[in-house]
Amino acid sequence: MKVKLKVKRTDPEKGITGYSQYTLDMHDSATLLDALISAREYEDGSLALRCSCRSAICGSCAMRVDKRARLACRAKVIAITGGDEEHEILVEPMGNMPVIKDLVIDQESFWTKIRQVDPYLQPAGPVPEGEYRVPNEAMLDLTHTMNCIMCGGCVSDCTVLEVDKNFIAPAALAKAYRFAGDPRDGHTVERLQKLSEYGGIWDCTRCNMCVEVCPKGVAPMNRILQLREMAIEAGITNNTGARHTAIFTKSIVDGGRLNEVWMVPGSVGMFNLPRIMTELPGALKMLRAGKLPLAQVIPPGAPGSHKMKGMDRVRNVVRKSAMLKPKKAEVTD
Amino acid sequence: MAMKYAFWPGCVSKGAAPELYIATNRVARELGIELVELDQATCTGAGVIQEQNPELGDALNARTFAMAQQLGLPLMNICSTCQGIESMVQDKLAKNPEYLAKVNEILAEEGLHYEPGLEVKNFLWILVEDFGLDNLKKAVKRPLTGARIGPFYGCYILRPSQLLGKEEHPDRDHYLEMVIEAVGATAVDYEGAKKCCGFPILTINRENSLKQAGNHVHEAQDLGADALVSPCPLCHLNLDAQQPAAKSVTHFDIELPIIHLPQMIGLALGIDPKEMRMDHHVVSTKKLLDKLAQPVPA
Amino acid sequence: MAVYEHDVLVIGGGLAGMRAAIAAQQLGADVAMVSKVHPVRSHSNAAQGGINGPGVGEDGGPWEEHAFETTKASDYLGDQDAITVLAQDGGGEVLQMEHWGVVFSRKPDGRMAVRRFGGMGKARTFFVGAITGQAILHVLYEQLMHPARFQAMRMYEEWFVTSLIVDDGQCRGCVALNIRTGELHAITAKATIVCTGGLGRVYEPSTNALICTGDGIAQAYRVGAPIMDMEMVQIHPTTLKGTGVLITEGARGEGAYLLNKDGERFMQKYAPNMMELASRDVVSRAEQTEIDEGRDVDGCVFLDMRHLGEQLIKERLEEIYEIARDLVNIDIAKELLPILPGVHYIMGGIKTDVDGLTPVPGLYSAGEAACVSVHGANRVGANSLLDTLVFGRRAAEHAVPWLKGKVFRPIPESVVEKDRAMIRGILDRPMDGDRVARIRRDMGVSMSANVGIFRTPERLNKQVEELKALRARYEKVGVEHKGKVFNTDLLFHLELGYMLDCAEMITKSAIERKESRGAHTRLDYPDRNDAEWLKHIVLTKQPDGSEKMSYLPVTITQWQPQERKY
């Protein structure tokens, strides 16, 4: 089959960027990596990319393919083009990291963030003579996260990192879960405290981009959500993120639907007047546009707060849903 | 064509974006779609309740699904976030029969029962898959010819795609463009269309949130958009209600109306913008409406 | 041009290299690591199925059992003193990994679970799903990221070694090219541990990653270190059709069958007791026989996992499930997977003692690059990870006390000049119409055809001629790209040189060994011949550039050679 590639090029020595186009003759089952290697080996020796294992375990060949981060070795050409030989595949280096040359990016910021989460087991107490005795479910759960090959795809396409370089970003937070969720680790609470700070778990917008682009099913955002749940359960709630969740949940449990008016004061803190004041001009504009729901001016939980019909039945569901909670995994003797 | 849905309007259309609720009902009537509102269904949790208590989120959503099933109707929502959460919960319950049985025990106390398989669809999907773009084109009375409209999807209607019917409906991530073109407007191709509006962290990290909103609006405006259209009222809030604030954080000179999907359809159906409360926006829709008030260009 | 100076220089960032680096640092040495890829990109990732854990609880079994099975699988070419060390130290290493955080799969009682591997009498292989190597590699890197280690250790990441430095009879580090700048530097050290892995890319196809080009083996050979057992190339029984990608032995460990085109479990004919779990050389030969005799479909036989059930497959063989789905569009829970034998591992390598030391003072080696020899003529599954950890650690633990207080004369910057001139020579060569990639492919294809599972003098001699021609082409071929930053064109040229060295050593040794043992099958000498060939073949480059072939006796302690049956 014919494969057409349009590859973004960066030559750091000449300081120029541009695109190269390649038309290659490949077998029908070729991956994008096969095509790129063929281009590099037989058409253009100056094309730089990283690759090694060809089977999605080394994490070298992450790049943007038609605007989304993917592993080139896991991207079958035919699946990208739908069999349309005229589809020109756009290949670019990953985002959110500086380019060294062509498709090779500098991953140092990625690793700095990984190191920020204290990425090593910190056991509590003496190390046992044999193995730790822990439930298989816990190990299986962590194995999904250990599936991460540090390719950087999630970091490349993270929508928060685009606007804030301080965000620890999905890969490192998933790595953090691998320890916080490890029953053998003895520093869970300290980890969760650190992760609840600025740039940590609460700065994720939950856009699912990392879940979408992760080639290994790690679903980093879902790990971030697990960390949020663990942090709240550990009582680390003196932060905007945890308060936001609390007031949100309270408003649903109280009235069935979201009370939008009280989300800001409930999240930033009732007495955080400077922060509340920043919202005032916006609130006035909303009021003028008829977008400030006056039925919600009474805070959730207070007498006279707005309630949906049939709230007693909802409250029953809230109470009973506690029995759905799974058991926590621990080391046993 | 008898189209009938159980209708979960979501929190925002009953709160900060009443124009969405009004426009949805008005447009549905015009298209002959019958909506039976679930007035006792609760919030989906929007992914927020799920941060603290995913099991509560599962139970509340299963309850909503069961209400629709009791009516024997598919479920319609008008919010990308609702769609995402509902699809996610459906997947979880379908994959864990034992867990589902426990959820159903709770629902049984109010005579409800959820059986996986309920069709849950955003209005956007219904337009394309159930109503049909050909029928929509036929129903258009005032084609939006000349208007350049940028799609803004909202994350949860796109991702994770494997939970959102990608295999069965591979074009779902193009539907907005298809609808924009079907009503005669030109879809603006810009990168922000499928990114995050920033709303979920508005209270948590205001600056990041507003930068995200401001960047997308700026990019689309730069490419000549007259408006953005979204099937998600939460995106609408951050892109419209917070646009002045986004402007001051990003220092971009932005002023771009953000309209709800049903409003765009309504305009093409010839419905009076006032009937759809198009004056209930923080960023004025006047320029867009003025442009559309001109005779359709040949 | 800086000259860097360290106590211990570890070359290679895979399992052996990282284990050595950590051990050396724990002993207080100033450690540096140089690796042509980031450590987590190393090929140790590819070891899917597990790691043997002799002595770990009841499941690990007594070390003697493991040692015997390893010896038997080696077709008695393994040195039993070394195998004893592997088996005695192995359990401790597995537990060390567990304590550092490897998420080993568990049994219902919370203890580590085991699965059965080929050549083993019982299940004694610990595992993390089908990502055991990856999980251990990443956990070792976690340990390296500990601030105490990270800040104290120098990482030369994405540096490509061009040669080892030997001065006054001592190995004194290496010359390396910083891939990101194109500059050459000397990285000197009192002790150098070569952990550069295998050479699988010498063959085409191969399960090995593209980086497995035998660099360290060739570099050690070039400075006069003896290279041993090079004819022993392991052919893995299950590699994926069309791609050469590895399908873990763990699949058969979990109960998968091998079928020919008639749906027959053909292993009944070849190894009636162990069936699919016979030793790798036995299974690969059986498959090739089926294929050669026409009981194949498109050059493949089948791996049947359908009866294992979707739940077990997804829990324990998820990686295989995904590879099959993504690369050949097959659902292994419902369909047969076409597989064929493929080159996988080199049992031979840099000759070391049980402490990783080579006859060149200051030069150590561990892991696949080394030949201790614990694998002999055939490595048993799940021993490769164990080998890297045990001997990586031991090399460091020998080197650090040895180097304490030693003072060597400084290495002049001029050692770099030789390599700089060599590289300039390559870059200055005009393109002559040939390409590095083409020579590499011709080498790989001819090695597979002539030095594969079944070897004959005709094929082997033919390969000698092929290699001569390839060498001649190599001496003339240039590179297209002349830039400094990330010039992979140049790196592939250098790698091809290493691979040709290795190919020549494999072929020469294969011609020399006139018997069939383990992975080495000579159709003209179909039987094992202990009387003449119970010995290692060793190749050593002489100071004058010539090559000496010699023999070393096999160390036998308690297991006398017997007929090998599975």
Coordinates of N, CA, C and O in Angstrom, one line a residue, chain C residues 83-132:
Chain C
I83 N 26.2 -21.5 38.2 CA 24.8 -21.8 38.3 C 24.4 -21.9 39.8 O 23.4 -21.5 40.2
T84 N 25.4 -22.5 40.6 CA 25.1 -22.6 42.0 C 25.0 -21.2 42.6 O 24.1 -20.9 43.4
V85 N 25.8 -20.3 42.2 CA 25.8 -18.9 42.7 C 24.4 -18.3 42.3 O 23.7 -17.6 43.1
L86 N 24.0 -18.5 41.0 CA 22.8 -17.9 40.5 C 21.6 -18.4 41.4 O 20.8 -17.6 41.8
A87 N 21.6 -19.7 41.6 CA 20.5 -20.3 42.4 C 20.5 -19.9 43.9 O 19.5 -19.7 44.5
Q88 N 21.7 -19.8 44.4 CA 21.8 -19.4 45.9 C 21.5 -18.0 46.1 O 20.9 -17.6 47.1
D89 N 21.9 -17.1 45.2 CA 21.7 -15.7 45.4 C 20.4 -15.2 44.9 O 19.9 -14.1 45.2
G90 N 19.8 -16.0 44.0 CA 18.6 -15.6 43.2 C 17.4 -15.2 44.1 O 16.8 -14.1 43.9
G91 N 17.1 -16.1 45.1 CA 16.0 -15.8 45.9 C 16.0 -14.5 46.6 O 15.0 -13.7 46.7
G92 N 17.2 -14.1 47.1 CA 17.4 -12.9 47.8 C 17.1 -11.7 46.9 O 16.5 -10.7 47.3
E93 N 17.5 -11.8 45.6 CA 17.3 -10.7 44.7 C 15.8 -10.5 44.4 O 15.3 -9.4 44.3
V94 N 15.1 -11.7 44.2 CA 13.6 -11.6 44.0 C 13.0 -10.9 45.2 O 12.1 -10.0 45.0
L95 N 13.4 -11.3 46.4 CA 12.8 -10.6 47.5 C 13.1 -9.1 47.6 O 12.3 -8.3 48.0
Q96 N 14.4 -8.8 47.2 CA 14.8 -7.4 47.2 C 13.9 -6.6 46.3 O 13.5 -5.5 46.6
M97 N 13.6 -7.2 45.1 CA 12.7 -6.5 44.2 C 11.3 -6.3 44.8 O 10.7 -5.2 44.7
E98 N 10.8 -7.3 45.5 CA 9.5 -7.2 46.2 C 9.6 -6.1 47.2 O 8.7 -5.3 47.3
H99 N 10.7 -6.1 47.9 CA 10.7 -5.0 49.0 C 10.9 -3.6 48.4 O 10.6 -2.7 49.1
W100 N 11.5 -3.6 47.3 CA 11.6 -2.2 46.6 C 10.3 -1.8 45.9 O 10.2 -0.7 45.4
G101 N 9.4 -2.8 45.8 CA 8.0 -2.4 45.3 C 7.5 -3.0 44.1 O 6.5 -2.6 43.5
V102 N 8.2 -4.0 43.6 CA 7.6 -4.7 42.4 C 6.3 -5.3 42.7 O 6.2 -6.0 43.8
V103 N 5.3 -5.1 41.9 CA 3.9 -5.5 42.2 C 3.7 -7.0 41.8 O 2.8 -7.2 40.9
F104 N 4.4 -7.9 42.4 CA 4.3 -9.3 42.0 C 2.8 -9.7 42.2 O 2.2 -9.4 43.2
S105 N 2.3 -10.5 41.2 CA 1.0 -11.1 41.4 C 1.0 -12.0 42.6 O 2.0 -12.6 43.0
R106 N -0.2 -12.1 43.2 CA -0.4 -12.7 44.5 C -1.3 -13.9 44.4 O -2.1 -14.0 43.5
K107 N -1.2 -14.8 45.4 CA -2.1 -15.9 45.6 C -3.2 -15.4 46.5 O -3.0 -14.3 47.1
P108 N -4.3 -16.2 46.7 CA -5.3 -15.7 47.6 C -4.9 -15.4 49.0 O -5.4 -14.5 49.7
D109 N -3.8 -16.1 49.5 CA -3.3 -15.9 50.8 C -2.4 -14.6 50.9 O -1.8 -14.3 52.0
G110 N -2.2 -13.9 49.8 CA -1.4 -12.7 49.9 C 0.1 -12.9 49.6 O 0.8 -12.0 49.5
R111 N 0.5 -14.2 49.5 CA 1.9 -14.5 49.1 C 2.0 -14.4 47.6 O 1.1 -14.5 46.8
M112 N 3.3 -14.3 47.1 CA 3.5 -14.2 45.7 C 3.2 -15.4 45.0 O 3.5 -16.5 45.4
A113 N 2.5 -15.2 43.8 CA 2.1 -16.4 43.0 C 3.2 -16.8 42.1 O 4.1 -16.1 41.8
V114 N 3.1 -18.1 41.7 CA 4.1 -18.6 40.7 C 3.4 -19.2 39.5 O 2.2 -19.6 39.6
R115 N 4.1 -19.2 38.4 CA 3.6 -19.9 37.2 C 4.7 -20.8 36.7 O 5.9 -20.7 37.2
R116 N 4.3 -21.8 35.9 CA 5.3 -22.7 35.4 C 6.0 -22.2 34.1 O 5.3 -21.7 33.2
F117 N 7.3 -22.5 34.0 CA 8.0 -22.1 32.8 C 8.6 -23.3 32.2 O 8.8 -24.3 32.9
G118 N 9.0 -23.2 30.9 CA 9.6 -24.3 30.2 C 10.9 -24.8 30.8 O 11.7 -24.0 31.3
G119 N 11.1 -26.1 30.8 CA 12.3 -26.6 31.3 C 12.4 -26.8 32.8 O 13.3 -27.3 33.4
M120 N 11.3 -26.3 33.5 CA 11.3 -26.4 35.0 C 10.3 -27.5 35.4 O 9.3 -27.7 34.8
G121 N 10.8 -28.2 36.4 CA 10.0 -29.4 36.9 C 8.7 -28.9 37.6 O 7.8 -29.7 37.7
K122 N 8.7 -27.8 38.1 CA 7.5 -27.3 38.8 C 7.3 -25.8 38.6 O 8.3 -25.1 38.1
A123 N 6.2 -25.3 39.0 CA 6.0 -23.8 39.0 C 6.9 -23.2 40.0 O 6.7 -23.4 41.2
R124 N 7.8 -22.3 39.6 CA 8.6 -21.6 40.5 C 9.0 -20.2 40.0 O 9.9 -19.6 40.5
T125 N 8.2 -19.8 39.1 CA 8.5 -18.5 38.4 C 7.5 -17.4 38.9 O 6.3 -17.5 38.8
F126 N 8.1 -16.4 39.6 CA 7.3 -15.3 40.1 C 7.1 -14.3 38.9 O 7.9 -14.2 38.0
F127 N 6.0 -13.5 39.0 CA 5.6 -12.7 37.8 C 4.8 -11.5 38.2 O 4.1 -11.5 39.2
V128 N 4.8 -10.5 37.2 CA 3.8 -9.4 37.3 C 3.1 -9.5 36.0 O 3.6 -9.0 35.0
G129 N 1.9 -10.1 36.0 CA 1.1 -10.2 34.8 C 2.1 -10.7 33.7 O 2.8 -11.7 33.8
A130 N 2.0 -10.0 32.5 CA 3.0 -10.3 31.5 C 3.9 -9.1 31.3 O 4.4 -8.9 30.2
I131 N 4.2 -8.4 32.4 CA 5.1 -7.3 32.3 C 6.2 -7.3 33.3 O 6.6 -6.3 33.9
T132 N 6.7 -8.5 33.6 CA 7.6 -8.7 34.7 C 8.9 -7.9 34.5 O 9.3 -7.2 35.4

